[in-house]
mmCIF file of C-alpha atoms and ligand atoms in Angstrom:
data_model
loop_
_atom_site.group_PDB
_atom_site.id
_atom_site.type_symbol
_atom_site.label_atom_id
_atom_site.label_comp_id
_atom_site.label_asym_id
_atom_site.label_seq_id
_atom_site.Cartn_x
_atom_site.Cartn_y
_atom_site.Cartn_z
ATOM 1 C CA MET A 263 82.877 68.110 73.222
ATOM 2 C CA ILE A 264 82.311 68.699 76.934
ATOM 3 C CA ALA A 265 81.384 72.398 76.926
ATOM 4 C CA GLY A 266 78.855 73.823 74.492
ATOM 5 C CA ALA A 267 81.352 76.337 73.170
ATOM 6 C CA HIS A 268 84.837 77.704 73.623
ATOM 7 C CA LEU A 269 85.444 81.286 74.603
ATOM 8 C CA THR A 270 88.868 82.659 73.763
ATOM 9 C CA ILE A 271 89.879 85.850 75.529
ATOM 10 C CA ASP A 272 92.768 87.710 73.939
ATOM 11 C CA LEU A 273 94.605 89.592 76.667
ATOM 12 C CA GLU A 274 97.033 91.075 74.143
ATOM 13 C CA ALA A 275 94.106 92.677 72.325
ATOM 14 C CA LEU A 276 92.993 94.049 75.690
ATOM 15 C CA ALA A 277 96.507 95.378 76.315
ATOM 16 C CA ALA A 278 96.622 96.951 72.840
ATOM 17 C CA ASN A 279 93.255 98.607 73.469
ATOM 18 C CA TYR A 280 94.595 99.966 76.750
ATOM 19 C CA ARG A 281 97.625 101.449 74.972
ATOM 20 C CA LEU A 282 95.440 103.065 72.309
ATOM 21 C CA ILE A 283 93.250 104.653 74.986
ATOM 22 C CA ARG A 284 96.306 105.721 77.001
ATOM 23 C CA ASP A 285 97.754 107.539 73.991
ATOM 24 C CA ARG A 286 94.396 109.058 73.160
ATOM 25 C CA ALA A 287 93.672 110.202 76.738
ATOM 26 C CA ALA A 288 97.158 111.515 77.610
ATOM 27 C CA PRO A 289 97.993 113.461 79.720
ATOM 28 C CA ALA A 290 94.975 112.087 81.598
ATOM 29 C CA ALA A 291 95.616 108.739 83.307
ATOM 30 C CA VAL A 292 93.538 105.712 82.310
ATOM 31 C CA GLY A 293 91.490 103.859 84.892
ATOM 32 C CA GLY A 294 90.227 100.400 83.986
ATOM 33 C CA VAL A 295 86.582 99.569 84.675
ATOM 34 C CA VAL A 296 86.419 95.878 85.611
ATOM 35 C CA LYS A 297 82.913 95.702 87.085
ATOM 36 C CA ALA A 298 80.657 92.719 86.355
ATOM 37 C CA ASN A 299 83.667 90.362 86.338
ATOM 38 C CA GLY A 300 85.579 92.504 83.864
ATOM 39 C CA TYR A 301 82.543 92.814 81.551
ATOM 40 C CA GLY A 302 82.334 89.031 81.640
ATOM 41 C CA LEU A 303 85.968 88.373 80.665
ATOM 42 C CA GLY A 304 87.349 87.744 84.163
ATOM 43 C CA ALA A 305 88.065 90.643 86.528
ATOM 44 C CA VAL A 306 91.352 89.279 87.872
ATOM 45 C CA GLU A 307 92.821 88.392 84.463
ATOM 46 C CA VAL A 308 91.746 91.736 83.024
ATOM 47 C CA ALA A 309 92.986 93.738 86.024
ATOM 48 C CA LEU A 310 96.404 92.055 86.066
ATOM 49 C CA THR A 311 96.793 92.626 82.315
ATOM 50 C CA LEU A 312 95.945 96.320 82.677
ATOM 51 C CA ILE A 313 98.301 96.702 85.628
ATOM 52 C CA GLY A 314 101.008 95.104 83.485
ATOM 53 C CA GLU A 315 100.441 97.902 80.984
ATOM 54 C CA GLY A 316 100.812 100.560 83.659
ATOM 55 C CA CYS A 317 97.191 101.044 84.763
ATOM 56 C CA ARG A 318 97.020 102.263 88.364
ATOM 57 C CA HIS A 319 93.299 102.810 88.955
ATOM 58 C CA LEU A 320 90.569 100.149 88.849
ATOM 59 C CA PHE A 321 86.818 100.536 89.154
ATOM 60 C CA VAL A 322 84.248 97.937 90.158
ATOM 61 C CA ALA A 323 80.529 98.440 90.789
ATOM 62 C CA LEU A 324 79.965 96.489 93.984
ATOM 63 C CA GLN A 325 81.730 96.129 97.296
ATOM 64 C CA GLY A 326 81.633 92.349 96.898
ATOM 65 C CA GLU A 327 83.535 92.715 93.626
ATOM 66 C CA ALA A 328 86.183 94.797 95.403
ATOM 67 C CA GLU A 329 86.444 92.286 98.226
ATOM 68 C CA ALA A 330 87.113 89.521 95.690
ATOM 69 C CA LEU A 331 89.543 91.547 93.566
ATOM 70 C CA VAL A 332 91.742 93.450 96.032
ATOM 71 C CA PRO A 333 93.490 90.378 97.507
ATOM 72 C CA GLU A 334 94.449 89.244 93.967
ATOM 73 C CA LEU A 335 96.238 92.486 93.074
ATOM 74 C CA PRO A 336 99.670 93.859 93.869
ATOM 75 C CA HIS A 337 99.572 96.136 96.900
ATOM 76 C CA GLY A 338 98.773 99.799 96.406
ATOM 77 C CA ILE A 339 96.468 99.691 93.365
ATOM 78 C CA PRO A 340 93.256 101.441 94.454
ATOM 79 C CA VAL A 341 90.005 99.655 93.634
ATOM 80 C CA TYR A 342 87.124 102.141 93.551
ATOM 81 C CA ILE A 343 83.537 101.039 94.189
ATOM 82 C CA LEU A 344 81.309 102.966 91.782
ATOM 83 C CA ASN A 345 78.006 102.100 93.456
ATOM 84 C CA GLY A 346 79.321 103.452 96.734
ATOM 85 C CA LEU A 347 78.868 102.369 100.314
ATOM 86 C CA LEU A 348 76.111 99.900 101.019
ATOM 87 C CA PRO A 349 74.199 100.311 104.279
ATOM 88 C CA GLY A 350 76.140 98.408 106.916
ATOM 89 C CA GLY A 351 79.136 97.830 104.655
ATOM 90 C CA ASP A 352 81.358 100.657 105.919
ATOM 91 C CA ALA A 353 83.638 98.660 108.213
ATOM 92 C CA ALA A 354 84.071 95.846 105.685
ATOM 93 C CA CYS A 355 84.915 98.329 102.963
ATOM 94 C CA ALA A 356 87.594 99.954 105.102
ATOM 95 C CA ALA A 357 88.911 96.562 106.189
ATOM 96 C CA VAL A 358 89.476 95.327 102.623
ATOM 97 C CA GLY A 359 91.159 98.599 101.685
ATOM 98 C CA ALA A 360 88.774 99.409 98.858
ATOM 99 C CA VAL A 361 87.982 103.027 98.031
ATOM 100 C CA PRO A 362 84.270 103.882 97.950
ATOM 101 C CA VAL A 363 82.784 106.367 95.537
ATOM 102 C CA LEU A 364 80.686 108.504 97.879
ATOM 103 C CA ASN A 365 77.406 109.186 96.110
ATOM 104 C CA SER A 366 75.360 110.951 98.797
ATOM 105 C CA LEU A 367 75.678 113.041 101.958
ATOM 106 C CA ASP A 368 74.652 109.995 103.935
ATOM 107 C CA GLN A 369 77.576 108.021 102.499
ATOM 108 C CA ILE A 370 79.964 110.900 103.249
ATOM 109 C CA GLU A 371 78.770 111.047 106.845
ATOM 110 C CA ARG A 372 79.126 107.294 107.291
ATOM 111 C CA TRP A 373 82.622 107.179 105.774
ATOM 112 C CA SER A 374 83.663 110.107 108.013
ATOM 113 C CA ALA A 375 82.314 108.279 111.023
ATOM 114 C CA GLU A 376 84.266 105.174 109.981
ATOM 115 C CA ALA A 377 87.421 107.296 109.703
ATOM 116 C CA SER A 378 86.843 108.809 113.161
ATOM 117 C CA ALA A 379 86.261 105.374 114.653
ATOM 118 C CA ARG A 380 89.613 104.313 113.215
ATOM 119 C CA HIS A 381 91.377 107.553 114.174
ATOM 120 C CA ALA A 382 92.536 107.690 110.582
ATOM 121 C CA ARG A 383 91.899 109.483 107.336
ATOM 122 C CA LEU A 384 90.190 107.279 104.773
ATOM 123 C CA PRO A 385 90.448 107.546 100.977
ATOM 124 C CA ALA A 386 87.366 108.156 98.861
ATOM 125 C CA VAL A 387 86.113 109.420 95.532
ATOM 126 C CA LEU A 388 83.272 111.938 95.454
ATOM 127 C CA GLN A 389 80.701 111.582 92.695
ATOM 128 C CA VAL A 390 78.503 114.521 91.750
ATOM 129 C CA ASP A 391 75.465 114.423 89.483
ATOM 130 C CA SER A 392 76.144 116.647 86.492
ATOM 131 C CA GLY A 393 72.904 115.776 84.724
ATOM 132 C CA MET A 394 72.291 112.040 84.477
ATOM 133 C CA SER A 395 70.108 111.724 87.602
ATOM 134 C CA ARG A 396 71.489 108.324 88.462
ATOM 135 C CA MET A 397 74.334 108.360 91.003
ATOM 136 C CA GLY A 398 76.237 111.047 92.800
ATOM 137 C CA LEU A 399 75.319 114.048 94.933
ATOM 138 C CA PRO A 400 72.408 116.039 93.505
ATOM 139 C CA ALA A 401 72.552 119.845 93.522
ATOM 140 C CA ASP A 402 70.967 120.349 96.943
ATOM 141 C CA GLU A 403 73.368 117.901 98.612
ATOM 142 C CA ILE A 404 76.325 119.623 96.960
ATOM 143 C CA GLU A 405 75.103 122.980 98.392
ATOM 144 C CA HIS A 406 74.822 121.342 101.772
ATOM 145 C CA LEU A 407 78.346 119.943 101.536
ATOM 146 C CA LEU A 408 79.753 123.344 100.569
ATOM 147 C CA VAL A 409 78.440 124.933 103.769
ATOM 148 C CA ARG A 410 79.673 122.005 105.856
ATOM 149 C CA PRO A 411 83.176 121.303 104.488
ATOM 150 C CA GLU A 412 84.132 119.729 107.813
ATOM 151 C CA LEU A 413 82.253 116.644 106.615
ATOM 152 C CA LEU A 414 85.235 115.894 104.415
ATOM 153 C CA ARG A 415 87.881 116.632 107.058
ATOM 154 C CA SER A 416 88.847 113.021 107.705
ATOM 155 C CA ILE A 417 88.477 111.948 104.061
ATOM 156 C CA ASP A 418 91.279 111.866 101.513
ATOM 157 C CA LEU A 419 89.580 112.776 98.233
ATOM 158 C CA HIS A 420 91.387 110.978 95.393
ATOM 159 C CA PHE A 421 89.039 112.251 92.690
ATOM 160 C CA ILE A 422 85.807 114.054 92.027
ATOM 161 C CA ILE A 423 83.922 112.254 89.288
ATOM 162 C CA SER A 424 80.722 112.467 87.308
ATOM 163 C CA HIS A 425 79.246 110.395 84.479
ATOM 164 C CA LEU A 426 78.002 111.330 81.010
ATOM 165 C CA ALA A 427 74.479 110.323 80.003
ATOM 166 C CA CYS A 428 75.065 110.515 76.213
ATOM 167 C CA ALA A 429 78.785 109.828 75.792
ATOM 168 C CA ASP A 430 78.158 107.493 72.847
ATOM 169 C CA GLU A 431 76.551 110.388 70.933
ATOM 170 C CA PRO A 432 79.448 112.794 70.390
ATOM 171 C CA GLY A 433 77.230 115.366 68.705
ATOM 172 C CA ASN A 434 74.771 115.599 71.590
ATOM 173 C CA ALA A 435 74.880 119.044 73.259
ATOM 174 C CA ILE A 436 74.164 117.405 76.625
ATOM 175 C CA ASN A 437 77.836 116.365 76.764
ATOM 176 C CA GLY A 438 79.056 119.953 76.802
ATOM 177 C CA ALA A 439 76.358 120.996 79.265
ATOM 178 C CA GLN A 440 77.386 118.222 81.660
ATOM 179 C CA GLU A 441 81.053 119.184 81.307
ATOM 180 C CA THR A 442 80.248 122.830 82.126
ATOM 181 C CA ARG A 443 78.225 121.825 85.164
ATOM 182 C CA PHE A 444 80.980 119.459 86.298
ATOM 183 C CA ARG A 445 83.615 122.204 86.039
ATOM 184 C CA ALA A 446 81.441 124.601 88.039
ATOM 185 C CA ILE A 447 81.003 122.081 90.847
ATOM 186 C CA ALA A 448 84.666 121.051 90.803
ATOM 187 C CA ALA A 449 85.773 124.688 91.145
ATOM 188 C CA HIS A 450 84.627 124.484 94.776
ATOM 189 C CA PHE A 451 87.189 121.749 95.436
ATOM 190 C CA PRO A 452 90.466 123.213 94.180
ATOM 191 C CA GLY A 453 93.345 120.799 93.833
ATOM 192 C CA VAL A 454 91.270 117.607 93.741
ATOM 193 C CA PRO A 455 91.848 115.618 90.500
ATOM 194 C CA LEU A 456 88.839 115.180 88.221
ATOM 195 C CA ALA A 457 87.393 112.370 86.099
ATOM 196 C CA LEU A 458 84.390 112.563 83.785
ATOM 197 C CA ASP A 459 84.846 110.396 80.709
ATOM 198 C CA ASN A 460 83.929 106.787 80.011
ATOM 199 C CA SER A 461 84.783 105.110 76.669
ATOM 200 C CA GLY A 462 82.414 107.290 74.673
ATOM 201 C CA GLY A 463 83.770 110.441 76.315
ATOM 202 C CA ILE A 464 87.391 109.458 75.678
ATOM 203 C CA PHE A 465 86.705 109.381 71.941
ATOM 204 C CA GLN A 466 85.017 112.769 71.884
ATOM 205 C CA ALA A 467 87.009 115.866 70.952
ATOM 206 C CA ARG A 468 87.003 117.428 74.418
ATOM 207 C CA SER A 469 89.336 117.864 77.346
ATOM 208 C CA ARG A 470 89.593 114.768 79.468
ATOM 209 C CA PHE A 471 90.503 116.079 82.928
ATOM 210 C CA ASP A 472 92.923 114.013 85.062
ATOM 211 C CA LEU A 473 91.626 110.465 84.734
ATOM 212 C CA VAL A 474 89.342 108.595 82.364
ATOM 213 C CA ARG A 475 87.325 105.486 83.206
ATOM 214 C CA ALA A 476 87.572 103.088 80.296
ATOM 215 C CA GLY A 477 85.238 100.117 80.073
ATOM 216 C CA ILE A 478 83.718 98.845 76.849
ATOM 217 C CA ALA A 479 86.474 100.182 74.577
ATOM 218 C CA LEU A 480 89.061 98.146 76.486
ATOM 219 C CA TYR A 481 86.995 95.072 75.701
ATOM 220 C CA GLY A 482 86.749 95.900 72.009
ATOM 221 C CA GLY A 483 83.286 97.470 71.893
ATOM 222 C CA ALA A 484 82.758 100.502 69.667
ATOM 223 C CA PRO A 485 82.950 103.690 71.785
ATOM 224 C CA HIS A 486 80.468 105.460 69.495
ATOM 225 C CA GLY A 487 77.453 104.059 67.700
ATOM 226 C CA ASN A 488 77.961 105.191 64.134
ATOM 227 C CA ALA A 489 81.718 105.706 63.785
ATOM 228 C CA PRO A 490 84.304 103.112 62.678
ATOM 229 C CA ASN A 491 85.527 101.101 65.656
ATOM 230 C CA PRO A 492 89.249 101.633 66.398
ATOM 231 C CA MET A 493 89.365 98.892 69.051
ATOM 232 C CA GLN A 494 90.495 95.269 68.669
ATOM 233 C CA ALA A 495 88.164 92.373 69.415
ATOM 234 C CA THR A 496 89.056 90.653 72.680
ATOM 235 C CA VAL A 497 86.732 87.655 72.466
ATOM 236 C CA ALA A 498 86.076 84.793 70.074
ATOM 237 C CA LEU A 499 83.338 82.262 70.662
ATOM 238 C CA GLU A 500 83.306 78.971 68.802
ATOM 239 C CA ALA A 501 80.668 76.271 69.066
ATOM 240 C CA HIS A 502 80.608 72.942 67.246
ATOM 241 C CA ILE A 503 77.866 71.234 65.321
ATOM 242 C CA ALA A 504 76.088 68.796 67.633
ATOM 243 C CA GLN A 505 73.664 67.386 65.077
ATOM 244 C CA LEU A 506 72.860 67.708 61.379
ATOM 245 C CA ARG A 507 69.697 66.829 59.517
ATOM 246 C CA THR A 508 68.198 67.240 56.076
ATOM 247 C CA ILE A 509 64.495 68.117 56.016
ATOM 248 C CA PRO A 510 62.027 68.617 53.144
ATOM 249 C CA ALA A 511 60.419 71.877 52.068
ATOM 250 C CA GLU A 512 57.457 73.096 54.142
ATOM 251 C CA THR A 513 58.907 71.683 57.374
ATOM 252 C CA GLY A 514 58.911 73.613 60.666
ATOM 253 C CA VAL A 515 61.976 74.020 62.893
ATOM 254 C CA GLY A 516 62.239 74.550 66.667
ATOM 255 C CA TYR A 517 59.775 75.695 69.324
ATOM 256 C CA GLY A 518 56.536 76.960 67.816
ATOM 257 C CA LEU A 519 57.804 75.878 64.395
ATOM 258 C CA THR A 520 58.378 79.577 63.699
ATOM 259 C CA PHE A 521 60.802 78.774 60.860
ATOM 260 C CA LYS A 522 59.340 76.950 57.866
ATOM 261 C CA THR A 523 61.590 75.668 55.084
ATOM 262 C CA THR A 524 60.853 76.757 51.521
ATOM 263 C CA ARG A 525 63.170 74.146 49.993
ATOM 264 C CA GLU A 526 64.868 70.958 51.058
ATOM 265 C CA SER A 527 67.142 72.253 53.815
ATOM 266 C CA ARG A 528 70.008 71.246 56.027
ATOM 267 C CA ILE A 529 69.704 72.202 59.665
ATOM 268 C CA ALA A 530 72.661 72.177 62.067
ATOM 269 C CA THR A 531 72.083 72.276 65.820
ATOM 270 C CA ILE A 532 74.705 73.847 68.100
ATOM 271 C CA PRO A 533 74.806 73.459 71.902
ATOM 272 C CA VAL A 534 74.509 77.147 72.854
ATOM 273 C CA GLY A 535 71.269 78.822 73.882
ATOM 274 C CA TYR A 536 69.742 81.649 75.830
ATOM 275 C CA ALA A 537 70.927 80.055 79.082
ATOM 276 C CA ASP A 538 74.389 80.860 77.739
ATOM 277 C CA GLY A 539 73.501 84.498 77.251
ATOM 278 C CA TRP A 540 72.842 84.162 73.528
ATOM 279 C CA PRO A 541 69.796 86.414 73.231
ATOM 280 C CA ARG A 542 66.499 84.619 72.705
ATOM 281 C CA CYS A 543 65.308 87.536 70.580
ATOM 282 C CA LEU A 544 67.796 86.414 67.892
ATOM 283 C CA GLY A 545 65.363 83.688 66.813
ATOM 284 C CA ASN A 546 64.977 83.916 62.995
ATOM 285 C CA LYS A 547 67.122 87.092 63.123
ATOM 286 C CA GLY A 548 70.741 86.498 64.006
ATOM 287 C CA ALA A 549 73.376 84.317 62.379
ATOM 288 C CA ALA A 550 76.555 82.360 62.912
ATOM 289 C CA TYR A 551 79.387 81.578 60.453
ATOM 290 C CA ILE A 552 80.726 78.270 59.192
ATOM 291 C CA SER A 553 84.005 78.515 57.291
ATOM 292 C CA GLY A 554 83.200 82.170 56.723
ATOM 293 C CA ILE A 555 79.729 81.504 55.306
ATOM 294 C CA ARG A 556 76.810 83.225 57.024
ATOM 295 C CA VAL A 557 74.315 80.710 58.407
ATOM 296 C CA PRO A 558 71.067 82.273 59.667
ATOM 297 C CA ILE A 559 69.430 81.165 62.890
ATOM 298 C CA ALA A 560 66.402 79.095 61.882
ATOM 299 C CA GLY A 561 63.587 79.167 64.423
ATOM 300 C CA ARG A 562 63.689 80.162 68.070
ATOM 301 C CA VAL A 563 66.761 80.146 70.270
ATOM 302 C CA SER A 564 66.250 77.360 72.834
ATOM 303 C CA MET A 565 67.662 77.328 76.345
ATOM 304 C CA ASP A 566 70.634 75.143 75.425
ATOM 305 C CA SER A 567 70.673 75.007 71.643
ATOM 306 C CA ILE A 568 70.245 76.924 68.415
ATOM 307 C CA THR A 569 69.258 75.602 64.993
ATOM 308 C CA LEU A 570 71.033 77.051 61.960
ATOM 309 C CA ASP A 571 70.050 76.921 58.302
ATOM 310 C CA VAL A 572 73.237 75.563 56.709
ATOM 311 C CA THR A 573 71.731 74.641 53.338
ATOM 312 C CA ASP A 574 74.135 76.931 51.451
ATOM 313 C CA VAL A 575 77.280 75.567 53.089
ATOM 314 C CA PRO A 576 79.332 73.049 51.042
ATOM 315 C CA ASP A 577 79.231 69.510 52.424
ATOM 316 C CA GLU A 578 82.890 69.350 53.353
ATOM 317 C CA HIS A 579 82.313 71.946 56.107
ATOM 318 C CA LEU A 580 79.349 70.097 57.605
ATOM 319 C CA TYR A 581 79.938 67.247 60.036
ATOM 320 C CA PRO A 582 79.279 66.661 63.719
ATOM 321 C CA GLY A 583 81.952 68.622 65.583
ATOM 322 C CA ALA A 584 82.519 71.120 62.772
ATOM 323 C CA PRO A 585 83.424 74.572 64.110
ATOM 324 C CA VAL A 586 80.772 77.317 64.146
ATOM 325 C CA GLU A 587 81.778 80.930 64.742
ATOM 326 C CA LEU A 588 79.466 82.913 66.999
ATOM 327 C CA LEU A 589 81.977 85.679 67.734
ATOM 328 C CA GLY A 590 85.150 86.064 65.740
ATOM 329 C CA PRO A 591 86.520 87.485 62.520
ATOM 330 C CA HIS A 592 83.128 87.628 60.774
ATOM 331 C CA GLN A 593 80.872 88.717 63.605
ATOM 332 C CA ASN A 594 81.772 90.944 66.547
ATOM 333 C CA ILE A 595 79.945 91.898 69.721
ATOM 334 C CA ASP A 596 78.530 95.090 68.202
ATOM 335 C CA GLN A 597 76.975 93.194 65.295
ATOM 336 C CA VAL A 598 75.362 90.599 67.542
ATOM 337 C CA ALA A 599 74.138 93.438 69.764
ATOM 338 C CA ALA A 600 72.647 95.263 66.778
ATOM 339 C CA ASP A 601 70.823 92.112 65.637
ATOM 340 C CA ALA A 602 69.501 91.646 69.184
ATOM 341 C CA ASP A 603 68.532 95.307 69.538
ATOM 342 C CA THR A 604 70.828 95.747 72.517
ATOM 343 C CA ILE A 605 74.373 96.996 73.226
ATOM 344 C CA SER A 606 77.704 95.178 73.182
ATOM 345 C CA TYR A 607 77.934 95.547 76.982
ATOM 346 C CA GLU A 608 74.989 93.176 77.390
ATOM 347 C CA ILE A 609 76.386 90.573 74.977
ATOM 348 C CA LEU A 610 79.719 90.521 76.864
ATOM 349 C CA THR A 611 78.359 90.527 80.394
ATOM 350 C CA GLN A 612 75.969 87.655 79.606
ATOM 351 C CA LEU A 613 78.653 85.340 78.164
ATOM 352 C CA SER A 614 78.048 81.950 79.734
ATOM 353 C CA ARG A 615 79.998 80.496 82.589
ATOM 354 C CA ARG A 616 79.354 77.169 80.868
ATOM 355 C CA TYR A 617 81.771 78.031 78.073
ATOM 356 C CA GLU A 618 85.218 76.569 78.268
ATOM 357 C CA ARG A 619 87.525 79.583 78.602
ATOM 358 C CA ALA A 620 91.042 80.033 77.315
ATOM 359 C CA TYR A 621 93.179 83.127 77.749
ATOM 360 C CA LEU A 622 95.738 84.194 75.169
ATOM 361 C CA PRO A 623 98.454 85.951 77.170
ATOM 362 C CA ALA A 624 99.448 89.565 76.757
ATOM 363 C CA GLY A 625 102.863 90.174 75.264
ATOM 364 C CA THR A 626 102.195 87.899 72.298
ATOM 365 C CA ARG A 627 100.598 88.949 69.035
ATOM 366 C CA ALA A 628 96.862 89.666 69.280
ATOM 367 C CA ARG A 629 95.154 86.838 67.437
ATOM 368 C CA ILE A 630 91.475 87.620 67.094
ATOM 369 C CA ARG A 631 91.415 89.494 63.813
ATOM 370 C CA SER A 632 88.354 91.234 62.538
ATOM 371 C CA ILE A 633 87.570 91.092 58.840
ATOM 372 C CA THR A 634 84.283 92.919 59.263
ATOM 373 C CA PRO A 635 84.128 96.684 58.643
HETATM 374 C C1 PLP B 678 80.462 101.483 83.656
HETATM 375 C C2 PLP B 678 80.992 102.829 83.937
HETATM 376 C C3 PLP B 678 82.089 103.336 83.221
HETATM 377 C C4 PLP B 678 82.658 102.640 82.003
HETATM 378 O O1 PLP B 678 81.810 102.916 80.931
HETATM 379 P P1 PLP B 678 82.150 102.419 79.441
HETATM 380 O O2 PLP B 678 81.087 103.050 78.631
HETATM 381 O O3 PLP B 678 82.061 100.936 79.475
HETATM 382 O O4 PLP B 678 83.516 102.902 79.109
HETATM 383 C C5 PLP B 678 82.623 104.544 83.610
HETATM 384 N N1 PLP B 678 82.093 105.249 84.640
HETATM 385 C C6 PLP B 678 81.017 104.811 85.330
HETATM 386 C C7 PLP B 678 80.480 105.642 86.439
HETATM 387 C C8 PLP B 678 80.416 103.602 84.998
HETATM 388 O O5 PLP B 678 79.342 103.186 85.662
#
């Protein structure tokens, strides 16, 4: 075994998730959010799969991500940069043909200046802050823009967008308040298409404007915390047993000997650790599966390995090289995230570059089946 584990990425599951969101969001169009290397799955592979399904709008976070992605895509698919224009990056952004999300008056002024310098109109998205206090024009800058509309004269506004702070909590009244504020701001820009919803917003019972920005749901994460997850898993992660040992009762395992056996025990070591993005906080908390049997993590997660208590697994499943499921039919990204007290986004975006990766192509049957609720 050369790599510590094998990551299988099911592009047909991704495509099926896109189609589910498309049907759910219609008549709004679906934009694909492929920031952070497509949530860890590979921005180019994800983007090309989505485009194959009819997606015509892609979002990244950073200009560097756009610069890497745009040349790999068919011509004419806009790649929007959510974090906006970096100081000094204006000319490079225009040169690569990416579309910045303008998040401040300063960014609007700089993009206008870039357009003037090129004697051209330049495309952009305008983000307004409807209540999250993170990105986008705050109220005073919006007022300022409304009395100086000439600032936008050389800019082609594709969309006005905003972002929900509590989209994963459908019952939270903040969602409606943000929508109302967004509508009020957008009314000053008649005719410009609007986009508010991320995955959580898409699965709320509200209007969805002209475009949605789907991220985690495309990748199989649950759009809402406590509801059943309608999405298909897109990743499976399989390690193999590197070493097996039998140890007596009252024996410690791993750094700090934080796990102590209460009976004669079998311990299996797998070559995946926190350097692979498997959270260190899962020590003595998380689990893996061998032939469908839950095997708890025994002791701390090391940098490059994890020790599992496999005492309850029948012998025929235990041998060096035996497969160990970390993500798959019995355990999905939301369950690992819950054990680690984090969110599925973090589990996906930390998936190791050391894993050997294989892509299952779209257009075939999705193969990563979940048998968990
Ligand atoms: C990351 C991001 C999204 C996608 O969010 P998901 O919850 O993953 O669907 C949408 N819009 C903005 C502004 C984002 O930063």
